[in-house]
mmCIF file with all atom_site columns, C-alpha atoms in Angstrom:
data_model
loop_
_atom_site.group_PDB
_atom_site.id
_atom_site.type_symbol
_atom_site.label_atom_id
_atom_site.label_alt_id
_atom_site.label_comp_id
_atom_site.label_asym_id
_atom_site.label_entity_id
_atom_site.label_seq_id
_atom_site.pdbx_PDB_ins_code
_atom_site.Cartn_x
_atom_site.Cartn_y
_atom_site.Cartn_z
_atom_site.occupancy
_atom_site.B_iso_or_equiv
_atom_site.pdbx_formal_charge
_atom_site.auth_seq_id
_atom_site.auth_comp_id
_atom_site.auth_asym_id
_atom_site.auth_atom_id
_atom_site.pdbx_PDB_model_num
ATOM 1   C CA . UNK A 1 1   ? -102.949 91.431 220.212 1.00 44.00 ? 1   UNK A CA 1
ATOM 2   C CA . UNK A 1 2   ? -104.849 89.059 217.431 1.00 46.00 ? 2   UNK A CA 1
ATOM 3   C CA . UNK A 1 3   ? -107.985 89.408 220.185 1.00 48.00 ? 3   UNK A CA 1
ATOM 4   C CA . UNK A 1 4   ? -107.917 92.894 220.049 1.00 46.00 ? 4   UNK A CA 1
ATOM 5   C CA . UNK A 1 5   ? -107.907 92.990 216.088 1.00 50.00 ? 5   UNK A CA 1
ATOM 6   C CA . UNK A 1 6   ? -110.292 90.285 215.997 1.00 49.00 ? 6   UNK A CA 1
ATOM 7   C CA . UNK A 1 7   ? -112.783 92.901 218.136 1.00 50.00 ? 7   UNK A CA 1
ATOM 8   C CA . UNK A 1 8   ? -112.005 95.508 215.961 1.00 49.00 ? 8   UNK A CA 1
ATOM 9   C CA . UNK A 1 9   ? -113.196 94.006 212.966 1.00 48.00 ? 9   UNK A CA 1
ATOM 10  C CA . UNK A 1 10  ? -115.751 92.383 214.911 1.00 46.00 ? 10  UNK A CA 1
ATOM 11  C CA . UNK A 1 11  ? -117.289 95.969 215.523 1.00 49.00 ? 11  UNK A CA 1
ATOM 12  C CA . UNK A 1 12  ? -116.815 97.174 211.749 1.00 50.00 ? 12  UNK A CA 1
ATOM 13  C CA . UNK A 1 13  ? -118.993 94.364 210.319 1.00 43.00 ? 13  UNK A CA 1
ATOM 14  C CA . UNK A 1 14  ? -121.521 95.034 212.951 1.00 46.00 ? 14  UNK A CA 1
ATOM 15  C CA . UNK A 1 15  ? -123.463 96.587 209.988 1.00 47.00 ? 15  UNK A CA 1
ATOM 16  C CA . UNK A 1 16  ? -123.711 93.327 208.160 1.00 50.00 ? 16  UNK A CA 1
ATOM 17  C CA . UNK A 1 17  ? -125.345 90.246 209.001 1.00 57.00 ? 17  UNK A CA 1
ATOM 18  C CA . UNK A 1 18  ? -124.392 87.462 211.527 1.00 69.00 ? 18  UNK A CA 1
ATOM 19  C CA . UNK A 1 19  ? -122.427 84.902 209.363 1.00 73.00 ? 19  UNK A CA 1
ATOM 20  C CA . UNK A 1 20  ? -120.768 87.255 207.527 1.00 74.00 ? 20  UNK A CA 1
ATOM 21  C CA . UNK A 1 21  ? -119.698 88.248 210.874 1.00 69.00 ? 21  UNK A CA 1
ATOM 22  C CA . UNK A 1 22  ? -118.799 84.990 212.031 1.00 75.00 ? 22  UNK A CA 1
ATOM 23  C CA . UNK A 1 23  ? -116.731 84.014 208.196 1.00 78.00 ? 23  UNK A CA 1
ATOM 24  C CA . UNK A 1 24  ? -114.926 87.535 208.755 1.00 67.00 ? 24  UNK A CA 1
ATOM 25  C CA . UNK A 1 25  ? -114.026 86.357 212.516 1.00 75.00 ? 25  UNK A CA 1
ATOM 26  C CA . UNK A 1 26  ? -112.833 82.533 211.435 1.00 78.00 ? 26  UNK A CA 1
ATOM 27  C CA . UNK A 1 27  ? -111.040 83.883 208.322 1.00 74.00 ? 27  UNK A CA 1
ATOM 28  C CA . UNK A 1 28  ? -108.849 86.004 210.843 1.00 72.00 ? 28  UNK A CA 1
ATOM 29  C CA . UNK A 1 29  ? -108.192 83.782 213.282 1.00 73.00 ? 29  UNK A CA 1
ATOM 30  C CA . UNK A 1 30  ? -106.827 81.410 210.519 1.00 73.00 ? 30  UNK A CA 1
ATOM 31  C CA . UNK A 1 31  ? -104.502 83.874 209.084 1.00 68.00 ? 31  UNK A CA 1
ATOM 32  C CA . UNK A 1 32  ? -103.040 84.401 212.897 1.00 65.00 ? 32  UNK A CA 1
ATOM 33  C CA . UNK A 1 33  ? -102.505 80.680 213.785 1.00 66.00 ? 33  UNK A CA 1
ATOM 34  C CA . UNK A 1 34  ? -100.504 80.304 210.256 1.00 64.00 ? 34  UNK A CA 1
ATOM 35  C CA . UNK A 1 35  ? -96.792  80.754 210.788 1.00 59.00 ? 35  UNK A CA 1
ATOM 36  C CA . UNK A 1 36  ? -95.109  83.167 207.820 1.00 59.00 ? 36  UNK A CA 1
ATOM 37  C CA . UNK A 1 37  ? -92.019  81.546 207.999 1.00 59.00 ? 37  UNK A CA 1
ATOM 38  C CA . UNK A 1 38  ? -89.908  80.689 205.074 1.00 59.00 ? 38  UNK A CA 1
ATOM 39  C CA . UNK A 1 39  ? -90.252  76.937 205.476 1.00 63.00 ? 39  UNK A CA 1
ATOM 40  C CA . UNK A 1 40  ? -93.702  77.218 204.314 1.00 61.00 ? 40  UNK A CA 1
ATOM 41  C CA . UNK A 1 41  ? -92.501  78.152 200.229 1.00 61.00 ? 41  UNK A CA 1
ATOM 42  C CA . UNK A 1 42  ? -90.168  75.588 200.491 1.00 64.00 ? 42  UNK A CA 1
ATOM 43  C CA . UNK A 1 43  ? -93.020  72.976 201.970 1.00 73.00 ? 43  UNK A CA 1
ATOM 44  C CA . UNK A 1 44  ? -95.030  73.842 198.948 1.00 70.00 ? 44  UNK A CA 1
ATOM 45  C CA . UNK A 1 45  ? -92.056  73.068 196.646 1.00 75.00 ? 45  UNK A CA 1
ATOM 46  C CA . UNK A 1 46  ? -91.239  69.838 197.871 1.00 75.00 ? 46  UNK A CA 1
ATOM 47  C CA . UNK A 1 47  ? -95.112  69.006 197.964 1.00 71.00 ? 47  UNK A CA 1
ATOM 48  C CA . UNK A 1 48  ? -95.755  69.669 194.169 1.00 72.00 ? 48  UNK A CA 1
ATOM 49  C CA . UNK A 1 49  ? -92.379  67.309 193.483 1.00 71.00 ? 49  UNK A CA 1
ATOM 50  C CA . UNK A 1 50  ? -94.147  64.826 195.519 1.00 69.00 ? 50  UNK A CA 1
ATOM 51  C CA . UNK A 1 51  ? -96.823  65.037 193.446 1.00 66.00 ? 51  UNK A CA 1
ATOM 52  C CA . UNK A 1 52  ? -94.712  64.902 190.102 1.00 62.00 ? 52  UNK A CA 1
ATOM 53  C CA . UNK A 1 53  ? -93.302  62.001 191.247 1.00 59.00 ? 53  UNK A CA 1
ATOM 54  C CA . UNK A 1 54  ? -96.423  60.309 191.744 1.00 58.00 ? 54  UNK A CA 1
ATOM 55  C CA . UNK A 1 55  ? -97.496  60.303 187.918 1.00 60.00 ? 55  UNK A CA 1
ATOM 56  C CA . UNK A 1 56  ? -98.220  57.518 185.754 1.00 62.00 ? 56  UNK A CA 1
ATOM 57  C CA . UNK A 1 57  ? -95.505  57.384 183.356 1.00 64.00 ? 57  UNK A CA 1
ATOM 58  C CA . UNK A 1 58  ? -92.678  59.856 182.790 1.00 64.00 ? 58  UNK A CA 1
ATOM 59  C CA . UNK A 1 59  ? -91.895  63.104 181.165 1.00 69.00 ? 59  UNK A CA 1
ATOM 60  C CA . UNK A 1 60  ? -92.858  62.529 177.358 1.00 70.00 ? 60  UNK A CA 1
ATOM 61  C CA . UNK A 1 61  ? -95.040  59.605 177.778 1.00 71.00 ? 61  UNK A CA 1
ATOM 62  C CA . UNK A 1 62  ? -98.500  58.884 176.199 1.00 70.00 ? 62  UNK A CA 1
ATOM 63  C CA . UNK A 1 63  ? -101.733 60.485 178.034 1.00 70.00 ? 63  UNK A CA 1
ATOM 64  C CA . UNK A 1 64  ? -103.130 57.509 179.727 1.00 68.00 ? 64  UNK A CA 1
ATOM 65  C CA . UNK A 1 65  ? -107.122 57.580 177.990 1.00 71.00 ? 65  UNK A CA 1
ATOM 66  C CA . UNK A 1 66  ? -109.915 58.297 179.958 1.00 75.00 ? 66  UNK A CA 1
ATOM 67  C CA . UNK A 1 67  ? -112.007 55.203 180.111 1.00 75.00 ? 67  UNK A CA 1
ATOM 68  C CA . UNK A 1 68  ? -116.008 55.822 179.532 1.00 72.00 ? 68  UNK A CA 1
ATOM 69  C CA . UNK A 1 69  ? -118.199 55.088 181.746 1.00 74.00 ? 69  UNK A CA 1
ATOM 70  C CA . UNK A 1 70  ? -121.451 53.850 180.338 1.00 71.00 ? 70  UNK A CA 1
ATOM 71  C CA . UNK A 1 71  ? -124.467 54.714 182.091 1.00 70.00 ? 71  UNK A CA 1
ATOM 72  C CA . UNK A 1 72  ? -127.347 52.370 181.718 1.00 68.00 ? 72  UNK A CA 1
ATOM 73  C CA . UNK A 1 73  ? -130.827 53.767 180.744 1.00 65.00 ? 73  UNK A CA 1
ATOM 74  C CA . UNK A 1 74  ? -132.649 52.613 184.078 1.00 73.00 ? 74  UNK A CA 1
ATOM 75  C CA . UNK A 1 75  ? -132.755 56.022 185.843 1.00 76.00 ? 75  UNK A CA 1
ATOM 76  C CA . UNK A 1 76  ? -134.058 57.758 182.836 1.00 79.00 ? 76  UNK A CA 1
ATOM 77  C CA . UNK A 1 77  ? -136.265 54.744 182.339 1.00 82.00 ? 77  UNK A CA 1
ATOM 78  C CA . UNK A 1 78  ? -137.872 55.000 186.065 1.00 87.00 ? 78  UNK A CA 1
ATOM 79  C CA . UNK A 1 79  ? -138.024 58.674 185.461 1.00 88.00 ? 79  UNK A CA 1
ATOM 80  C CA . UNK A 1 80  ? -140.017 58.824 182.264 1.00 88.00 ? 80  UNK A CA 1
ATOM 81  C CA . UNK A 1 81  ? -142.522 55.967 183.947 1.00 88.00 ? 81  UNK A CA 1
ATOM 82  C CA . UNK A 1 82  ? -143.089 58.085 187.327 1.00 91.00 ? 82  UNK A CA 1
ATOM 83  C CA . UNK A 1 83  ? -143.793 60.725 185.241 1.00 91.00 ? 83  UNK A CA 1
ATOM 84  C CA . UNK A 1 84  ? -146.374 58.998 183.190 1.00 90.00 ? 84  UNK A CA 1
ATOM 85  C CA . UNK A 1 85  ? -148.023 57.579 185.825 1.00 90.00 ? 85  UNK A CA 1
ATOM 86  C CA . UNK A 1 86  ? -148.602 60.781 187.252 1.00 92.00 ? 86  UNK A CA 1
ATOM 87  C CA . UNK A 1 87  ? -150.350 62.255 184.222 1.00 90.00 ? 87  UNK A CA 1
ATOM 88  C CA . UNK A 1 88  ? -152.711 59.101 184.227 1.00 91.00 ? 88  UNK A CA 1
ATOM 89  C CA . UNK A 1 89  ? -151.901 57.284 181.558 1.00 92.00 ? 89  UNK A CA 1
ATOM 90  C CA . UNK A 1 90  ? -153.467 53.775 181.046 1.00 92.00 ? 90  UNK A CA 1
ATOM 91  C CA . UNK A 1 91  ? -151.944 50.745 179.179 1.00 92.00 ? 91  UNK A CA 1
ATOM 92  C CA . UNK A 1 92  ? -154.542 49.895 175.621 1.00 92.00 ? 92  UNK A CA 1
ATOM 93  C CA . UNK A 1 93  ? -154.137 45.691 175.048 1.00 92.00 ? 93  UNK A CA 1
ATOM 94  C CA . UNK A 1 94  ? -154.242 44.317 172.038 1.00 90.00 ? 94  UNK A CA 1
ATOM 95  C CA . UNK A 1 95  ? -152.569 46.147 169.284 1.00 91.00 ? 95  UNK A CA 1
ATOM 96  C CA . UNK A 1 96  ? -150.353 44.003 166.730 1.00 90.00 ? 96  UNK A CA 1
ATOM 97  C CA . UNK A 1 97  ? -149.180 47.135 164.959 1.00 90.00 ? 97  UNK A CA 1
ATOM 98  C CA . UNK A 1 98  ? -148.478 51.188 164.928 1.00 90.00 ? 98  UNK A CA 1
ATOM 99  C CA . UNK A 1 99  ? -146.982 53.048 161.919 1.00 86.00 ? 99  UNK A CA 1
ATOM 100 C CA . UNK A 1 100 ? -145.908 56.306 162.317 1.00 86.00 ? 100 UNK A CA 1
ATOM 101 C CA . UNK A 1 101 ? -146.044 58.391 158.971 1.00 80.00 ? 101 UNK A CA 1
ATOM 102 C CA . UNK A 1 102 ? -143.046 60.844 158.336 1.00 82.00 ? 102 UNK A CA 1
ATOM 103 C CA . UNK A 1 103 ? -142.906 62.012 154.837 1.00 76.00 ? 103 UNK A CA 1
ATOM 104 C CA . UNK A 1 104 ? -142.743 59.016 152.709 1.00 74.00 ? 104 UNK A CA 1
ATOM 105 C CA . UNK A 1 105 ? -140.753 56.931 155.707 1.00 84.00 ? 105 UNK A CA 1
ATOM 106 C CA . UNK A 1 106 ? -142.861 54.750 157.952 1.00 85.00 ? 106 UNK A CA 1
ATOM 107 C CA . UNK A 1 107 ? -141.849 54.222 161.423 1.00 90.00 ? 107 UNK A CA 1
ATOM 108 C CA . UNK A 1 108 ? -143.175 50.701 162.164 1.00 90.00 ? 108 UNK A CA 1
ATOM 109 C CA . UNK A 1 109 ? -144.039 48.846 165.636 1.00 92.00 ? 109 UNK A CA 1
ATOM 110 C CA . UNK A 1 110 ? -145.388 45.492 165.836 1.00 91.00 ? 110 UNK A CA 1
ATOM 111 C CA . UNK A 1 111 ? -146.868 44.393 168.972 1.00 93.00 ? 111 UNK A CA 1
ATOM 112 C CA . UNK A 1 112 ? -145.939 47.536 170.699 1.00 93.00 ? 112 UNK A CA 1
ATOM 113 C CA . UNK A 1 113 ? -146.599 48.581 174.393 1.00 93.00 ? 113 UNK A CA 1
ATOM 114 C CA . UNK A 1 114 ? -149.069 51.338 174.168 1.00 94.00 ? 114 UNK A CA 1
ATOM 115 C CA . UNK A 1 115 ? -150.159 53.755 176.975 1.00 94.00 ? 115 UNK A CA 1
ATOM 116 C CA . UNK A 1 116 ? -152.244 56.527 176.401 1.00 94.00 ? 116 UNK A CA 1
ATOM 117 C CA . UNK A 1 117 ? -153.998 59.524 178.638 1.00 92.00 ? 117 UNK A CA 1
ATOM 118 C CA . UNK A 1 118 ? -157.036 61.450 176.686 1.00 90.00 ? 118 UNK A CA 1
ATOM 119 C CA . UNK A 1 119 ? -156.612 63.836 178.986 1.00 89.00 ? 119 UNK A CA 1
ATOM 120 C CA . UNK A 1 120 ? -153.013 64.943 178.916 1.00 88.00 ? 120 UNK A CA 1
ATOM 121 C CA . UNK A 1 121 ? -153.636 64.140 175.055 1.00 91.00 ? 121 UNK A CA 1
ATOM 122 C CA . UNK A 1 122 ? -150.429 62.024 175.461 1.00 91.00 ? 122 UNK A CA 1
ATOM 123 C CA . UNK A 1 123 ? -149.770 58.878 173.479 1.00 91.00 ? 123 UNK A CA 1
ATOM 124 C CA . UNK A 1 124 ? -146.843 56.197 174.455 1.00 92.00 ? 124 UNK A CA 1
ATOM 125 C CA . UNK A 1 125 ? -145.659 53.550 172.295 1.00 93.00 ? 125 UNK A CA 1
ATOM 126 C CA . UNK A 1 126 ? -142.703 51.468 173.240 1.00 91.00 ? 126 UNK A CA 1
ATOM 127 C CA . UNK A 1 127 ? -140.879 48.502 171.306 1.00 91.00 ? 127 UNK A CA 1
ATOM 128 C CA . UNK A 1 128 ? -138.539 48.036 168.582 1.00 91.00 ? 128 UNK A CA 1
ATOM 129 C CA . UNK A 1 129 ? -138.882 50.395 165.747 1.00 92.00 ? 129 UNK A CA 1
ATOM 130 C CA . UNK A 1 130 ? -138.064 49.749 162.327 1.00 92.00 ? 130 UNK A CA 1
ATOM 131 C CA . UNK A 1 131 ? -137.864 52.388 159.575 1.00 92.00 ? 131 UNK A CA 1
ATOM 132 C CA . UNK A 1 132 ? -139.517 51.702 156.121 1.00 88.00 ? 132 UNK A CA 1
ATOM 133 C CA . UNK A 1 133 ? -140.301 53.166 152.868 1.00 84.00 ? 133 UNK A CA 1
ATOM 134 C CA . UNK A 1 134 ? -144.084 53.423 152.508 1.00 74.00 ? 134 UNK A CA 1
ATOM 135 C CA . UNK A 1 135 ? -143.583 51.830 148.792 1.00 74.00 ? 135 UNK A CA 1
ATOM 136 C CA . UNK A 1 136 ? -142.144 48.490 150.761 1.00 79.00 ? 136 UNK A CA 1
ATOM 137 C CA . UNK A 1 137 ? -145.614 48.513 152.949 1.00 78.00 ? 137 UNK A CA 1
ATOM 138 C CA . UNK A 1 138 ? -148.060 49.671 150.883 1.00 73.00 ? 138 UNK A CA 1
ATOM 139 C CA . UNK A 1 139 ? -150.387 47.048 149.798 1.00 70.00 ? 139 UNK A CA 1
ATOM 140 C CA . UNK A 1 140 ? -150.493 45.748 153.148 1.00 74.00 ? 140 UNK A CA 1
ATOM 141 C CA . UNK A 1 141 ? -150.983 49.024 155.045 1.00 74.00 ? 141 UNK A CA 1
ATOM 142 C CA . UNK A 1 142 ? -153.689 50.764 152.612 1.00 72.00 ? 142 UNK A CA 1
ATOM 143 C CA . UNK A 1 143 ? -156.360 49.998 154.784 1.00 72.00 ? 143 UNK A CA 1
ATOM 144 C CA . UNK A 1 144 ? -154.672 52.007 157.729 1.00 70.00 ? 144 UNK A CA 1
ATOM 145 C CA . UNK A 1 145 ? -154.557 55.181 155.784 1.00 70.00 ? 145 UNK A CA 1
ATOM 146 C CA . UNK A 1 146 ? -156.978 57.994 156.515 1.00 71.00 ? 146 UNK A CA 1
ATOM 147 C CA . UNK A 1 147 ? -157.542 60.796 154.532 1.00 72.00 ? 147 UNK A CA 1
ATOM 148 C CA . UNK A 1 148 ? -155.019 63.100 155.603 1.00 71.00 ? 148 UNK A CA 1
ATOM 149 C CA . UNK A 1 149 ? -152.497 60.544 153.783 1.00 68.00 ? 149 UNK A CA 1
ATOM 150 C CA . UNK A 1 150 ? -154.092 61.379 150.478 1.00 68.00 ? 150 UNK A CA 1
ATOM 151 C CA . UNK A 1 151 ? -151.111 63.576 149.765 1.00 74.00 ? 151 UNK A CA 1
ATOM 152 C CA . UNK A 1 152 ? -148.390 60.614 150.024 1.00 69.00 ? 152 UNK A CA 1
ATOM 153 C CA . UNK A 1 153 ? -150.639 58.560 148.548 1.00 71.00 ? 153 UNK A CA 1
ATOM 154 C CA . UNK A 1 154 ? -150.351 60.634 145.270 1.00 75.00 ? 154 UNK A CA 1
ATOM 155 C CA . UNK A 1 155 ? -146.644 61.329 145.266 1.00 75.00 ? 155 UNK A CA 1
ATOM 156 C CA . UNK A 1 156 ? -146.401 57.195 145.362 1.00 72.00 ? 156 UNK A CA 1
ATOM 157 C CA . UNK A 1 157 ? -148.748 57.093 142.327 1.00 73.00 ? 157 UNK A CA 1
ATOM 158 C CA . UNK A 1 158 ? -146.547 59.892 140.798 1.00 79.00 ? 158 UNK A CA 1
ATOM 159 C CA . UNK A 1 159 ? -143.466 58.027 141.364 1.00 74.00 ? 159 UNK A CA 1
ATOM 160 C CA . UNK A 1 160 ? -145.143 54.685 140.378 1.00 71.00 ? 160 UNK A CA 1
ATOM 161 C CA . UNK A 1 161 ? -145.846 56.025 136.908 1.00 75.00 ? 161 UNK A CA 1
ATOM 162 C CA . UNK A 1 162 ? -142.132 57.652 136.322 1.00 78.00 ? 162 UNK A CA 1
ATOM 163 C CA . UNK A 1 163 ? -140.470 54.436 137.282 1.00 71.00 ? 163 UNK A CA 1
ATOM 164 C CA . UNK A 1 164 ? -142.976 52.409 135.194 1.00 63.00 ? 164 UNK A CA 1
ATOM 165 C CA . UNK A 1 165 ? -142.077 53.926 131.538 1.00 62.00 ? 165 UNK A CA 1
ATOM 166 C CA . UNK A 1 166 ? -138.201 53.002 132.493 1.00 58.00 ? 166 UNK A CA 1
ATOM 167 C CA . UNK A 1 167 ? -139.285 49.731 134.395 1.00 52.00 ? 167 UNK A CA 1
ATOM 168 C CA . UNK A 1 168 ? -141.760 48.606 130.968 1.00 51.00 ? 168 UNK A CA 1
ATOM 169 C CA . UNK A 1 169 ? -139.037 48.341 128.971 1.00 53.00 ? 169 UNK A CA 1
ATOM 170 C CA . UNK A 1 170 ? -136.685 45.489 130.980 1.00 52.00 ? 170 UNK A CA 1
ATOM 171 C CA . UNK A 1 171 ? -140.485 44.027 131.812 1.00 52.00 ? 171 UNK A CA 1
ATOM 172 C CA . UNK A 1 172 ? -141.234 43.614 127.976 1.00 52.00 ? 172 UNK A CA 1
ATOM 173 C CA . UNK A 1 173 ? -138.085 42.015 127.034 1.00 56.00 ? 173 UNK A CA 1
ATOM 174 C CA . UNK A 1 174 ? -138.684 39.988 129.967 1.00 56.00 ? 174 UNK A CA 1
ATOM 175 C CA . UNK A 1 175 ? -141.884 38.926 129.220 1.00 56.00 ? 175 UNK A CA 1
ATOM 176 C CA . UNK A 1 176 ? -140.976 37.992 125.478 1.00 57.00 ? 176 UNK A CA 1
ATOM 177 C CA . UNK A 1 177 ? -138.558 35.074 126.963 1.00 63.00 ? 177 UNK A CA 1
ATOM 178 C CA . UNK A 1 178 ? -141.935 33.374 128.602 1.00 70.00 ? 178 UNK A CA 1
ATOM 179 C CA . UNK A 1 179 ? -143.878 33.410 126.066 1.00 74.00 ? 179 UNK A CA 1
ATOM 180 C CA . UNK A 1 180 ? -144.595 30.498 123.860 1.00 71.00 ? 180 UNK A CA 1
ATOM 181 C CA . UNK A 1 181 ? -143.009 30.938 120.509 1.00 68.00 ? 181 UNK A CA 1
ATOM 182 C CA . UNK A 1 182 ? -145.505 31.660 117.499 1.00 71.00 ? 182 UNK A CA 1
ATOM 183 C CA . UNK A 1 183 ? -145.097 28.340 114.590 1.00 63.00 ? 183 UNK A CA 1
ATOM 184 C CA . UNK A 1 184 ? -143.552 28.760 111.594 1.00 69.00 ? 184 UNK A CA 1
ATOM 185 C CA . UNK A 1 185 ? -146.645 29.004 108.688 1.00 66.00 ? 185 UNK A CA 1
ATOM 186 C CA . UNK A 1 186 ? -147.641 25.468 107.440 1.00 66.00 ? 186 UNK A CA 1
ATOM 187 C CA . UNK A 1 187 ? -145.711 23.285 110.547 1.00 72.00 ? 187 UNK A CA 1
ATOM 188 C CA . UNK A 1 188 ? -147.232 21.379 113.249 1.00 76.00 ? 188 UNK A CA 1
ATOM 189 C CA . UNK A 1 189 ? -146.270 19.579 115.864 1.00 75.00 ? 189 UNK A CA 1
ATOM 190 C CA . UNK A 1 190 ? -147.070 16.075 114.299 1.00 80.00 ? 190 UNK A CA 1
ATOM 191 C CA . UNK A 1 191 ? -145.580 17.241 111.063 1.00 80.00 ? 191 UNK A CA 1
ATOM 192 C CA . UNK A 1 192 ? -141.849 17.821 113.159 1.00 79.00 ? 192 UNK A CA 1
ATOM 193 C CA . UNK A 1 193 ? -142.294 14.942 114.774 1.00 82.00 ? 193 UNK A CA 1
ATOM 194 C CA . UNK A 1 194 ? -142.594 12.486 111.734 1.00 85.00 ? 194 UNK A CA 1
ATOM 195 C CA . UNK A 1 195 ? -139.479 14.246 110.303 1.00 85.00 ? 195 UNK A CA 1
ATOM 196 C CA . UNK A 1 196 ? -137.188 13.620 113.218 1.00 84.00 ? 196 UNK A CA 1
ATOM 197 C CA . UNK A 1 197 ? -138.328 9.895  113.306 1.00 85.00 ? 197 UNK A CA 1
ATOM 198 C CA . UNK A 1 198 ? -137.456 9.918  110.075 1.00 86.00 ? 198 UNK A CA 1
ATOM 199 C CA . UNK A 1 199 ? -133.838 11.238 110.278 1.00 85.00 ? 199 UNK A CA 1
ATOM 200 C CA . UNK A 1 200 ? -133.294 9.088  113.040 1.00 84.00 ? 200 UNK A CA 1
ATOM 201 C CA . UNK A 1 201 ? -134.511 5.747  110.835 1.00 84.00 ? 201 UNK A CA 1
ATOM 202 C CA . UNK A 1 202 ? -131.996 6.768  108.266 1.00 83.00 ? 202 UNK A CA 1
ATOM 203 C CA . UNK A 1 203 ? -129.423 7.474  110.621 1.00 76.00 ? 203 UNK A CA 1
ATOM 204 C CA . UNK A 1 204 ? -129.879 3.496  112.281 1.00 67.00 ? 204 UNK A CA 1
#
């Protein structure tokens, strides 16, 4: 009797294409071989106590934590160099330093890696980065400045000049403590030195 069915539905889906067919044809031939008995709700119930059972810790017990996983960098790593080395790119020797300008932060690599392809206009610099304030650099890195620094150039000056009116002040006091004190009108050094040989004559 299943055959029969099975032909029947067989010829309806005749219209469709051969693996729908053929899904259709397994689907049913599943859903004949299963028995509908009532065993099979009670199989199901027993399974999922089974499966209670199996669980770490009982009812009321603390979530056991998802440990992390830490995926290492290598893949992304291999993927980023096959992909330069596709566009071309060709490793430049010899450079001690690269600063990248952001606002008035410097982004600064000494003895970097760098790669670049003309071409692809595509420039790779790899190392250890460390983030400055241009103030902390700036005598040493004038000379690297082009002219399209101008601008942070002038905001230092500008910020030079309101911290130096404050910054005077503490400097002058400062600078009044090294200084060698003026003499008192009509003493000299000779003159204070007699007197304290002097006092210390009388004192013997």
């Amino acid at each position: 009797m299943a055959a029969v069915d099975l032909k029947k539905s067989a010829k309806t889906l005749t219209a469709g294409d051969e693996r729908e067919v053929k899904e259709h044809i397994d689907l049913l031939k599943r859903e004949a071989k299963t028995p509908k008995s009532p065993n099979a709700k009670m199989n199901r119930e027993k399974l999922m106590k089974m499966a209670g059972a199996v669980r770490t810790g009982g009812k009321g017990s603390v979530r056991r934590k998802k440990k992390a996983v830490h995926k290492t960098t290598t893949t992304d790593d291999k993927r980023l160099q096959s992909t330069l080395k596709r566009i071309g790119v060709n490793a430049i020797p010899a450079i001690e330093e690269v600063n990248i300008f952001k606002d008035d932060v410097v982004i600064q690599f000494i003895n970097p890696k760098v790669q670049a392809s003309i071409a692809a206009n595509t420039w790779v610099v790899s190392g250890s980065p460390q983030t400055k304030k241009l103030q902390d650099i700036l005598p040493s890195i004038i000379s690297h400045l082009g002219p399209d620094n101008l601008d942070n150039l002038k905001k230092l000056a500008e910020q030079f000049q309101k911290q130096a009116p404050s910054a005077g002040g503490a400097a002058a006091q400062e600078d009044d403590d090294d200084e060698v004190p003026e003499l008192v009108a009509g003493e000299t050094f000779e003159a204070a030195a007699e007197e304290k040989n002097k006092e210390e004559n009388q004192a013997s």
